[in-house]
Coordinates of C-alpha atoms and ligand atoms in Angstrom, one line a residue:
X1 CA 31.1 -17.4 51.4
X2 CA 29.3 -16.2 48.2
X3 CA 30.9 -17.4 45.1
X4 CA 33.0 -14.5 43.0
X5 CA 30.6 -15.6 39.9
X6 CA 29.4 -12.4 38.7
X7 CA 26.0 -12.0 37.8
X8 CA 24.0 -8.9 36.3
X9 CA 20.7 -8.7 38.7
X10 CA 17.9 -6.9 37.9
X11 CA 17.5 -3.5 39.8
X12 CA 14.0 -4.3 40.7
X13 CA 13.6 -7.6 42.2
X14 CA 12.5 -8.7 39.3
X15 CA 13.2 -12.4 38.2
X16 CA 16.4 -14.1 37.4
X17 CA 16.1 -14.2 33.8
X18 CA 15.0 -10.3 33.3
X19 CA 18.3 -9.3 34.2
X20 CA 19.1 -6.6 32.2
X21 CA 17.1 -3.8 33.3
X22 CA 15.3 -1.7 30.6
X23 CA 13.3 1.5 31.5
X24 CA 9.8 1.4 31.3
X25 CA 8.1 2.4 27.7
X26 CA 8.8 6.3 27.1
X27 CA 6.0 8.1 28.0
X28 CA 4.7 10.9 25.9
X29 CA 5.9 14.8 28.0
X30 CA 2.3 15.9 28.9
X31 CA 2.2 12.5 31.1
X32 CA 5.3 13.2 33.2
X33 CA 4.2 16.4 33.4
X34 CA 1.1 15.8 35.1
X35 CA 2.8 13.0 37.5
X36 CA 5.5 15.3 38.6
X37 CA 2.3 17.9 39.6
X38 CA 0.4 14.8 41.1
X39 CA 3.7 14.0 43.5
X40 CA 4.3 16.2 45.9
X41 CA 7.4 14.5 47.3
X42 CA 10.7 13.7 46.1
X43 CA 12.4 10.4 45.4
X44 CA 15.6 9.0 47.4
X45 CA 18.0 6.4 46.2
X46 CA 15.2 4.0 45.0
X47 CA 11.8 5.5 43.9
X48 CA 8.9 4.3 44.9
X49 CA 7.8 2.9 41.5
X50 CA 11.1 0.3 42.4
X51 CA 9.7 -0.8 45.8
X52 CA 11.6 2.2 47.4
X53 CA 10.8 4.5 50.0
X54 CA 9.1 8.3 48.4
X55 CA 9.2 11.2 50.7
X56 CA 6.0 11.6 52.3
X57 CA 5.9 15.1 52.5
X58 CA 3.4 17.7 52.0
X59 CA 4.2 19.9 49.7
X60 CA 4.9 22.9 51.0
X61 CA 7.5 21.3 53.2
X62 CA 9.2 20.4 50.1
X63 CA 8.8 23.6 48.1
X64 CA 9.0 26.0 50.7
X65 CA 12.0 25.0 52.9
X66 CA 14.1 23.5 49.7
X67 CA 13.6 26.7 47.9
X68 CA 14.8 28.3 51.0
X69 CA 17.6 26.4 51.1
X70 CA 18.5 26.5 47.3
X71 CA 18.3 30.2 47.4
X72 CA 21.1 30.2 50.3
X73 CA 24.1 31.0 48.6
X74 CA 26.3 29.0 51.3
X75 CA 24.0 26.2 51.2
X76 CA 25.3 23.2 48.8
X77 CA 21.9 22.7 47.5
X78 CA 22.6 26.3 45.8
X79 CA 21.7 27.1 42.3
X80 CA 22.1 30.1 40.2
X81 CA 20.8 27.8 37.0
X82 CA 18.3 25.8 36.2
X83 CA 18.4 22.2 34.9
X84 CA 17.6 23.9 31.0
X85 CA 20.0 26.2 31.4
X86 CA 22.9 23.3 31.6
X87 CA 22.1 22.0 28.1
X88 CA 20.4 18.4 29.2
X89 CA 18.7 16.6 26.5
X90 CA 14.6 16.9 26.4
X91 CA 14.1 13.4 27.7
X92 CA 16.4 13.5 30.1
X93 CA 14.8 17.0 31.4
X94 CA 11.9 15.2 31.6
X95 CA 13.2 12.3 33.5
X96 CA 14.3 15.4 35.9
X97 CA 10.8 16.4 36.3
X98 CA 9.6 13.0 36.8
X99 CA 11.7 12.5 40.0
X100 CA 10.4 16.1 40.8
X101 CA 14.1 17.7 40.5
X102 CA 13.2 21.4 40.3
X103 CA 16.9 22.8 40.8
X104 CA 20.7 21.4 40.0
X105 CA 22.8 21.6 44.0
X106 CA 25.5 23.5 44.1
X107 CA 27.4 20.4 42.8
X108 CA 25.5 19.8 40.1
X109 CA 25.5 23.2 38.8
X110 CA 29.4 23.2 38.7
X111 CA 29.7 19.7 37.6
X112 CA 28.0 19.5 34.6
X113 CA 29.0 22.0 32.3
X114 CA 32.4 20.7 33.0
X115 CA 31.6 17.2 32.4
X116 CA 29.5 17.9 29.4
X117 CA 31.8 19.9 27.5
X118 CA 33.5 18.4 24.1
X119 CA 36.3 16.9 24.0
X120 CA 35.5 15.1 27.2
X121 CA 37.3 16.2 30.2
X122 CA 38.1 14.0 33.1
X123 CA 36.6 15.3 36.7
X124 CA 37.4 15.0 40.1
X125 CA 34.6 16.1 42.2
X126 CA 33.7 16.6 45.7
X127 CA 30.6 17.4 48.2
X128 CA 28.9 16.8 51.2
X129 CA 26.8 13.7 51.6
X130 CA 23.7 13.6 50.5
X131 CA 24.0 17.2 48.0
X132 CA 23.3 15.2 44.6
X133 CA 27.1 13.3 43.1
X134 CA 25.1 10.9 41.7
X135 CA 22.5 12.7 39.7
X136 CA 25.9 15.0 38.7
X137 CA 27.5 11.8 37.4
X138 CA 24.3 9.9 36.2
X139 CA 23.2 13.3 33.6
X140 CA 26.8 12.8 32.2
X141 CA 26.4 8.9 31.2
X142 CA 22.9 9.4 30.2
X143 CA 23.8 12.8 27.8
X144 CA 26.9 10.6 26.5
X145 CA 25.0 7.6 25.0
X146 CA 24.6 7.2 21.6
X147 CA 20.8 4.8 21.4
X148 CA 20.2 5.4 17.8
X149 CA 20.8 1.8 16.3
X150 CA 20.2 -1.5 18.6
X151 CA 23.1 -2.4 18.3
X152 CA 24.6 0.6 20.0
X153 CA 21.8 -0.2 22.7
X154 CA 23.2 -3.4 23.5
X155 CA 27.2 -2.2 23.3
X156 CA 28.6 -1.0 26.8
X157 CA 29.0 2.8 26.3
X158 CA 29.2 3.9 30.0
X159 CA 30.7 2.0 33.3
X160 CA 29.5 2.8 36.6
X161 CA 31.9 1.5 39.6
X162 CA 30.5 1.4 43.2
X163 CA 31.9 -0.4 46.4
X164 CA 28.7 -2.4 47.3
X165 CA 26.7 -4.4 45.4
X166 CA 23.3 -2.3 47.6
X167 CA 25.0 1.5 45.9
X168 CA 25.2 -0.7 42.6
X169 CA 21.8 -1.2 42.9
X170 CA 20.3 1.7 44.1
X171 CA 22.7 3.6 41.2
X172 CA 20.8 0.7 38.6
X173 CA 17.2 2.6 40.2
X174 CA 18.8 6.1 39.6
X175 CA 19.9 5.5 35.8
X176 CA 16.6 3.9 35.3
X177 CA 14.0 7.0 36.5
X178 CA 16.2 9.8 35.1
X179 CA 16.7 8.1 31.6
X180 CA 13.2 6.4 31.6
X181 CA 12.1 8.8 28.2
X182 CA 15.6 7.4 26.9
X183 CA 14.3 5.2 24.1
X184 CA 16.7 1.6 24.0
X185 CA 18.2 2.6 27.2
X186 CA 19.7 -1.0 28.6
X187 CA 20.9 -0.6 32.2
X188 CA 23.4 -4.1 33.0
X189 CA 23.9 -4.8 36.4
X190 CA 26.9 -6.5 37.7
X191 CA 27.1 -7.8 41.1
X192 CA 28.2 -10.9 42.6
X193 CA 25.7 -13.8 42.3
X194 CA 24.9 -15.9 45.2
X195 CA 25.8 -19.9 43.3
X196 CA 27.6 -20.5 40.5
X197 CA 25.5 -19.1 37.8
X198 CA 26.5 -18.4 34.5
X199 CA 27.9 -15.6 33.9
X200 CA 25.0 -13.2 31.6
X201 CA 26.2 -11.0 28.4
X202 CA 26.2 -7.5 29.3
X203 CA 24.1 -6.3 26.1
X204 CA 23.4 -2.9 27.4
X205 CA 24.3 0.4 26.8
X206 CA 25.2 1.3 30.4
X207 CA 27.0 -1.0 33.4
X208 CA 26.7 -0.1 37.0
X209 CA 28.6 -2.9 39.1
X210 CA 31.3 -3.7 41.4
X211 CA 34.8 -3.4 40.5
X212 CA 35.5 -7.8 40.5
X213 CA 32.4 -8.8 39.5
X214 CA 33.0 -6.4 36.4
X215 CA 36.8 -7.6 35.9
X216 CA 35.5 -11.0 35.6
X217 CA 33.0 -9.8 33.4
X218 CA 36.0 -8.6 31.0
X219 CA 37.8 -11.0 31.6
X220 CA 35.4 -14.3 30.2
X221 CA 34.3 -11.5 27.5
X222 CA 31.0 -11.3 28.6
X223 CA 31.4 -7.9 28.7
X224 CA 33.3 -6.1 26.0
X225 CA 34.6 -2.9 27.0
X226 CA 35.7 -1.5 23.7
X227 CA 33.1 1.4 23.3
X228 CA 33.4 2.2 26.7
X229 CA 33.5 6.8 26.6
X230 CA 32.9 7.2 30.4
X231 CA 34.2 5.5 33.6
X232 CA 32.6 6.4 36.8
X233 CA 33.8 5.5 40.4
X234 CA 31.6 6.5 42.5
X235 CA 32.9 6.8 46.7
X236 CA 36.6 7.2 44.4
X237 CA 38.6 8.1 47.7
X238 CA 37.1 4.3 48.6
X239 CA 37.3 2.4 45.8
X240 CA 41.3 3.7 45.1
X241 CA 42.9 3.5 48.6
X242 CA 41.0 0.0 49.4
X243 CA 43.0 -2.8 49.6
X244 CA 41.6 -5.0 47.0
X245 CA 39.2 -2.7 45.8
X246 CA 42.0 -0.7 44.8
X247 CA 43.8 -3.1 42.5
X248 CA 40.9 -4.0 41.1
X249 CA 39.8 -0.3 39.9
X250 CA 43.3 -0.3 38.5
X251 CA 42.9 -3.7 36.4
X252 CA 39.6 -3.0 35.1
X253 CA 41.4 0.4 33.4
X254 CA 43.8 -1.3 32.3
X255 CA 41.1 -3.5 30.1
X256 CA 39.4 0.2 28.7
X257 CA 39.9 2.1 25.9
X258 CA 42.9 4.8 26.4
X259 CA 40.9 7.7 25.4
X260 CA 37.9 7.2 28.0
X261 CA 36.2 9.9 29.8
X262 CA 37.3 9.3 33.6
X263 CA 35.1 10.9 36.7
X264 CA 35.6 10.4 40.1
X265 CA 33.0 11.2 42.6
X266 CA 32.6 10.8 46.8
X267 CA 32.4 13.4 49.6
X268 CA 35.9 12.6 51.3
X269 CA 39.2 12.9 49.6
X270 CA 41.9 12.6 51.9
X271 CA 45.3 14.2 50.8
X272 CA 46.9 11.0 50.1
X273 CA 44.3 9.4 48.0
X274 CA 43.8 12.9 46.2
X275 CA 47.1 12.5 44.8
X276 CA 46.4 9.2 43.4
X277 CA 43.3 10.1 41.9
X278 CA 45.1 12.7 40.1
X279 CA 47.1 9.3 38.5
X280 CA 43.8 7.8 37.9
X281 CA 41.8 10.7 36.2
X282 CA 44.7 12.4 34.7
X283 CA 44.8 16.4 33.8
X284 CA 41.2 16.6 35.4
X285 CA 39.3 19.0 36.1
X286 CA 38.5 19.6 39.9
X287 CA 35.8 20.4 42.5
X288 CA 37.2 19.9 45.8
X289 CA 36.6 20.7 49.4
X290 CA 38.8 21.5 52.9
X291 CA 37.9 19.1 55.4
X292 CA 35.9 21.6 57.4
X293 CA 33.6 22.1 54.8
X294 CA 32.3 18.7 54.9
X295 CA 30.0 18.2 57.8
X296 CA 26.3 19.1 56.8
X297 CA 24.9 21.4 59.3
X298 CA 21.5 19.7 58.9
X299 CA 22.8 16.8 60.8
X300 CA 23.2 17.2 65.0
X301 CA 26.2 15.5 66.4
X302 CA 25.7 14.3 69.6
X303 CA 27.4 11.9 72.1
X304 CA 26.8 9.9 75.0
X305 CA 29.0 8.8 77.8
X306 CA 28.4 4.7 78.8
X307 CA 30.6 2.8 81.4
X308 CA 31.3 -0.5 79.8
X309 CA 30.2 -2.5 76.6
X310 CA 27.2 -3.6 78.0
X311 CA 26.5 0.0 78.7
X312 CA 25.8 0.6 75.2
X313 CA 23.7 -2.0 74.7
X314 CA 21.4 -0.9 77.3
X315 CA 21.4 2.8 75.9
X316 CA 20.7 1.5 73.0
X317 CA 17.9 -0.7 74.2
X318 CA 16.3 2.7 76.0
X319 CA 17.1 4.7 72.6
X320 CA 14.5 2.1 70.9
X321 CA 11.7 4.2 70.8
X322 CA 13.2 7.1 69.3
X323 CA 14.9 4.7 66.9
X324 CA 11.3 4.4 65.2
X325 CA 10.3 7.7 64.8
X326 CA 12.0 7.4 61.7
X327 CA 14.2 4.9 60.7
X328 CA 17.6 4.4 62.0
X329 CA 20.6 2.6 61.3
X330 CA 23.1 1.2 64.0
X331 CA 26.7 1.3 62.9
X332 CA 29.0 -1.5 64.6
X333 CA 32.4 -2.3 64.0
X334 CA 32.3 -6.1 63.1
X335 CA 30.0 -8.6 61.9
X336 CA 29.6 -10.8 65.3
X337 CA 29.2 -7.4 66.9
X338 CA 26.0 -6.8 64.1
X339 CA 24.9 -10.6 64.9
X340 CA 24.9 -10.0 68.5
X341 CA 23.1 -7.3 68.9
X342 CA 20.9 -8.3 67.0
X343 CA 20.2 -11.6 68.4
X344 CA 19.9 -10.1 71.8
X345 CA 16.8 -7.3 70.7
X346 CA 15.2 -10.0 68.8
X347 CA 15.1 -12.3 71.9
X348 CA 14.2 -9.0 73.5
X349 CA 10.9 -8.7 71.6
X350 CA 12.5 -5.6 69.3
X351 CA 12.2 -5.6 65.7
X352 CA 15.8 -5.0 64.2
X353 CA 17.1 -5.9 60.7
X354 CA 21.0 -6.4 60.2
X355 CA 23.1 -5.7 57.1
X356 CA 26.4 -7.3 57.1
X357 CA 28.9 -9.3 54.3
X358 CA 28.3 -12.2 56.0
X359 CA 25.4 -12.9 54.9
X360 CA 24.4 -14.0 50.5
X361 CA 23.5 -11.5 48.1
X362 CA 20.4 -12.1 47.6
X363 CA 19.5 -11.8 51.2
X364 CA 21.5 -8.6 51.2
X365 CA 18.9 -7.5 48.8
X366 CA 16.1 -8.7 50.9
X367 CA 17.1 -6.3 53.7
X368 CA 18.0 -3.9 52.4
X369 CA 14.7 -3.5 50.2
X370 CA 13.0 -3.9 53.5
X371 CA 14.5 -0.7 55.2
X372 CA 14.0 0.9 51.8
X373 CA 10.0 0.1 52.5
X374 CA 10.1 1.0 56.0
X375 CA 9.3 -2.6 57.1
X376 CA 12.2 -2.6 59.0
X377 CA 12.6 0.7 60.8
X378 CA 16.1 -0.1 62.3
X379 CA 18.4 -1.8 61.1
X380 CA 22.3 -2.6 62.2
X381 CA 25.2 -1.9 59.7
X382 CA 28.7 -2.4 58.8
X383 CA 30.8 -0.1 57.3
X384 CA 29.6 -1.9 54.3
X385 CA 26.2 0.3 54.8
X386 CA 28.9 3.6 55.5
X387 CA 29.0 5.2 51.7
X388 CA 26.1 6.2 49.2
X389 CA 23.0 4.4 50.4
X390 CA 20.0 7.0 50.1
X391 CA 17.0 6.4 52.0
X392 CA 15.8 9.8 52.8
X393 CA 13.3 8.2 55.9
X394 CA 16.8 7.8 58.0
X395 CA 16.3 10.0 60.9
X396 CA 18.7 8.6 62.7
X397 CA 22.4 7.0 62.9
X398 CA 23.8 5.7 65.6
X399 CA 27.8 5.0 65.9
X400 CA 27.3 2.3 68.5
X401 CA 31.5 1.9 67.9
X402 CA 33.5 5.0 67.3
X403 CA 34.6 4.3 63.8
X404 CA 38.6 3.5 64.0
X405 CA 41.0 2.4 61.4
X406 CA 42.2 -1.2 62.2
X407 CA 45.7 -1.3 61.2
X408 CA 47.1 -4.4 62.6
X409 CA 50.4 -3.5 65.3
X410 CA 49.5 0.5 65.1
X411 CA 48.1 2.1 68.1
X412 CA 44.2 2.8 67.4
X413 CA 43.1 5.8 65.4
X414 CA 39.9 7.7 64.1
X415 CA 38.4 7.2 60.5
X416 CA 37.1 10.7 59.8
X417 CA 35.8 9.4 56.4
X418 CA 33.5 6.7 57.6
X419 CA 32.8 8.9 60.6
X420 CA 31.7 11.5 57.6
X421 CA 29.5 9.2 55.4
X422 CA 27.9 7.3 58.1
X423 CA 26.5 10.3 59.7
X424 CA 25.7 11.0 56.3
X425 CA 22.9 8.6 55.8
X426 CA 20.6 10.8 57.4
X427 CA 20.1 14.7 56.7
X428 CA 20.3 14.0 53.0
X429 CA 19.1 16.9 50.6
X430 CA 18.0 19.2 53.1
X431 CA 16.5 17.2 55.5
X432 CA 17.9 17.0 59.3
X433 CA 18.9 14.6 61.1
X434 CA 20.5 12.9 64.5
X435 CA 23.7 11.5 64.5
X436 CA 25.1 9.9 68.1
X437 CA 28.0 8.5 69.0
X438 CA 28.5 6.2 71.9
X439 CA 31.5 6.5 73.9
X440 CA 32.7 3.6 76.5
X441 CA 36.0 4.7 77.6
X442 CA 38.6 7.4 77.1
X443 CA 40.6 6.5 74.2
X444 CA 37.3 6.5 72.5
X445 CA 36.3 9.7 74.0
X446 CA 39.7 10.9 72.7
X447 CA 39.2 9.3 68.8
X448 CA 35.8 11.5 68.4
X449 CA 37.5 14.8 70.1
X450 CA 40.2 14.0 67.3
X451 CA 37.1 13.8 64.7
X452 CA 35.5 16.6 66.3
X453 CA 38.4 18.8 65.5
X454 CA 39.3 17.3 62.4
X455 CA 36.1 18.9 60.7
X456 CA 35.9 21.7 62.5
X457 CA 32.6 20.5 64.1
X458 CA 30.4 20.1 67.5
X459 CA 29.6 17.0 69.2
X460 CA 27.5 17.5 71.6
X461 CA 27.6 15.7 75.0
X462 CA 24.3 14.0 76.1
X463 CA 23.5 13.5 79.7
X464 CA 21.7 9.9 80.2
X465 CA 20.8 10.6 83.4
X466 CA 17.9 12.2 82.4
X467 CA 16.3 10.3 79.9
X468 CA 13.2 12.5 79.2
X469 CA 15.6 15.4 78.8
X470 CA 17.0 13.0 76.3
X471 CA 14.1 12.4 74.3
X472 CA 13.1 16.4 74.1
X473 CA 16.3 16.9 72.4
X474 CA 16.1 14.2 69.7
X475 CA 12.9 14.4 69.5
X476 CA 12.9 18.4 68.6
X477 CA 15.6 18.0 66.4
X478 CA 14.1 15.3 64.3
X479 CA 10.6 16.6 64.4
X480 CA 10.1 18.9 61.3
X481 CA 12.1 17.0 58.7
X482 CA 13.7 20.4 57.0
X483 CA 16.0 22.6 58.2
X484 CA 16.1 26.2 57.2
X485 CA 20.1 25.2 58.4
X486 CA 22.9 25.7 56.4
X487 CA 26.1 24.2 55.7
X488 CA 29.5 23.7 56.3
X489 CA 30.7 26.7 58.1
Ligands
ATP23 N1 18.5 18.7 42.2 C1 17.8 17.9 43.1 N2 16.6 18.3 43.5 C2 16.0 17.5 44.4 N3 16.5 16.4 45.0 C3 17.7 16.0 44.6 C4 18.4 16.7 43.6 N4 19.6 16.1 43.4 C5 19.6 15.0 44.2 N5 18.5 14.9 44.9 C6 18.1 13.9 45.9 O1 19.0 14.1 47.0 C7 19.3 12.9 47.6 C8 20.8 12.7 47.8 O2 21.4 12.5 46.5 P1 22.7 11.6 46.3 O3 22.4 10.2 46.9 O4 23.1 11.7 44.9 O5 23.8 12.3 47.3 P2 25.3 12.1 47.3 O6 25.9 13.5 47.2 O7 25.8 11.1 46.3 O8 25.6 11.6 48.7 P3 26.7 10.6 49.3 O9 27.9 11.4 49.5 O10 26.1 10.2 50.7 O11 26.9 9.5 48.4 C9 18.7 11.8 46.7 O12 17.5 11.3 47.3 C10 18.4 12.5 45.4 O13 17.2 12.0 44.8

């Protein structure tokens, strides 16, 4: 097992001593201008420029069928506004262009005048996967910093928490295009390090990191919270009602200033958590969402029957080809069920990648920055993979197990949420998507009839016994990679 020594990691790859992550040199307007004409494509989760995965689309895909969509008034990507008309700072605006942002969603329209407004007000705030929380969250942190001396630069003003350290990261990569024209702008990472390494000083002006590693952090006073004005949690339903993760979110408030500007941000809150975020983010203001609101109608739910285990394994062997239209990602219930499948396509001659906690940081990186690339076009996941991570080439997601709640002597039961935000790696901003679920027997049949009607949503059967028929369907629903579909119903 990894050590718990925390370690800030650069965002890029880049080499253990540059570990505190500063934006590249402002760039006069006229320049980011011009690049943001030159691109025709978006960015996901990790831009390009950080060995991420840029949309390849032609332009008009992007500007006709987004525009389309953000002009749909029941579509989350909605706008009435523009990004100037919500008050952002020059640079960042710029920083906008430069990741060719054209409108706020729906989401960020609503969330920013209330997180921007003075005094600070706390926020609680909800929508579907893949509509744009973190830009929402990231244009607070970045409009809240105060870079005029260097010594502000290098003093913690912002905390970003996130589950994994792979969201940590790919938050680090968001922080660092938007605020690039943000003169002094320090970005700390702090994940968990691989040995025991010592732990760095966090001299930046904004921390993205896991919710131990940054305890510690407090803790040995490598990173001093007192300046600390805005605490993110980003997945919030997560990080609150996880055991573990939980208590540490509490702890690490404990250590912050009392009069700290606190947001919470994910796409599920279920009733019970709800009411504990209200504790957590007191007298906040609130976007929220009924649960069948949340699925995203660019994504198509489908199922398919198999007899046994090994069943699946063989679908998913004959499902390889359509894996790699795109790239895909294979959810599975447990690590050995991750390792084995993966050691039987390997053997196989198929070219998988798998993403589990088992294996070291730093080889977590390595994976992960591979599907990023596209050098590995499937890849199989825990639920460690479920929340956050953006990588608009997925096209794909299958739920080779039926997600289920695992609570030791109480009958088995469905996890909407994870069902919710693993689904929602594909389809993001826009874009469509195939989700399928296998199903081996009937209580499984019965948990994803139970999802089904929890969100108000269709699953569609899929009959393997004609496999061409099969193909046609996928194939024509992941084929022109925008929708003019709505959302929610
Ligand atoms: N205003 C915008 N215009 C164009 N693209 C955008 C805009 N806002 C966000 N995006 C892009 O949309 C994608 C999804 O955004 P993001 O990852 O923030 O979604 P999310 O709501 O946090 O999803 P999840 O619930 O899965 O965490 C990203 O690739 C992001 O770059």
């Amino acid at each position: 097992m990894a050590s718990e020594q925390p370690v800030q990691t650069p965002a890029t790859g880049g080499s253990l001593e540059d570990r505190i992550t500063k934006p590249e040199e402002p760039q006069p307007s006229n320049t980011a201008e011009k690049d943001a004409e030159k691109t025709s494509s978006q960015t996901d989760g990790t831009p390009a420029t950080l060995g991420g995965s840029a949309l390849l689309e032609p332009e008009y895909t992007v500007e006709v069928k987004l525009s389309d969509l953000q002009a749909d008034p029941n579509n989350p990507l909605y706008s009435a506004k523009t990004f100037e008309e919500l008050g952002l700072d020059q640079r960042i605006l710029q920083g906008l262009l430069a990741m060719n942002f054209r409108k706020p969603s729906k989401i960020q329209e609503r969330a920013l005048p209330l997180l921007l407004g003075n005094p600070p007000k706390n926020l609680v705030g909800q929508s579907q996967s893949g509509t744009g929380k973190t830009a929402a969250f990231v244009l607070n942190v970045l409009s809240r910093l105060d870079l005029s001396t260097e010594q502000m630069q290098k003093t913690p003003q912002a905390l970003i928490l996130a589950p994994t350290r792979e969201l940590t990261r790919q938050i680090v990569g968001v922080v660092q295009v938007m605020g690039q024209f943000l003169e002094g702008l320090i970005i700390g990472t702090a994940v968990r390090a691989d040995t025991n390494s010592q732990l760095p000083k966090m001299d930046c002006s904004v921390v993205v990191g896991t919710p131990g590693t940054v305890m510690n952090m407090i803790k040995k006073r490598v990173m001093i919270p007192a300046r600390l004005r805005v605490l993110v949690l980003d997945e919030a339903d997560n990080m609150l009602e996880q055991q573990g993760l939980g208590d540490q979110c509490i702890r690490v408030k404990a250590m912050l200033p009392k009069d700290l500007q606190v947001v919470l941000f994910s796409a599920t809150f279920p009733a019970h958590v709800h009411r504990y975020a209200s504790k957590f983010a007191p007298a906040a203001n609130e976007i929220t969402l009924q649960h069948e609101e949340l699925t995203v109608e660019g994504i198509k739910q489908f199922f398919l029957d198999c007899s046994s285990g090994e069943d699946k394994y063989q679908t998913l062997v004959q499902l390889y080809g359509l894996l790699t239209v795109g790239s895909s990602i294979i959810f599975v219930n447990s690590r050995s069920a991750a390792a084995e499948i993966e050691k039987r396509m390997v053997a196989e001659g198929h070219t998988v990648a798998s993403l589990t906690s088992s294996i070291e940081g730093s080889q977590r990186d390595a994976v992960i920055d591979r599907f990023r690339s596209g050098e590995a076009k499937v890849l199989i996941a825990t639920n460690v993979l479920a929340r956050g991570i953006d990588v608009s080439t997925v096209s794909m997601v299958i739920n080779y197990d039926v997600p289920e709640i695992h609570d030791r002597g109480k009958p088995r039961q469905a996890d909407y949420q994870t069902y919710l935000h693993r689904i929602g790696r594909t389809g993001r901003f826009g874009r469509v998507g195939v989700a399928i679920t296998f199903v081996s027997d009937r209580l499984e049949w019965e948990i994803l009839n139970s999802i089904q009607r929890y969100f108000n949503t269709e699953i569609e059967r899929i009959d393997t016994r004609d496999w061409d028929e099969v193909e046609r369907i996928i194939k024509k629903t992941i084929k022109n990679p925008r929708s003019q579909a709505t959302f929610g119903k």
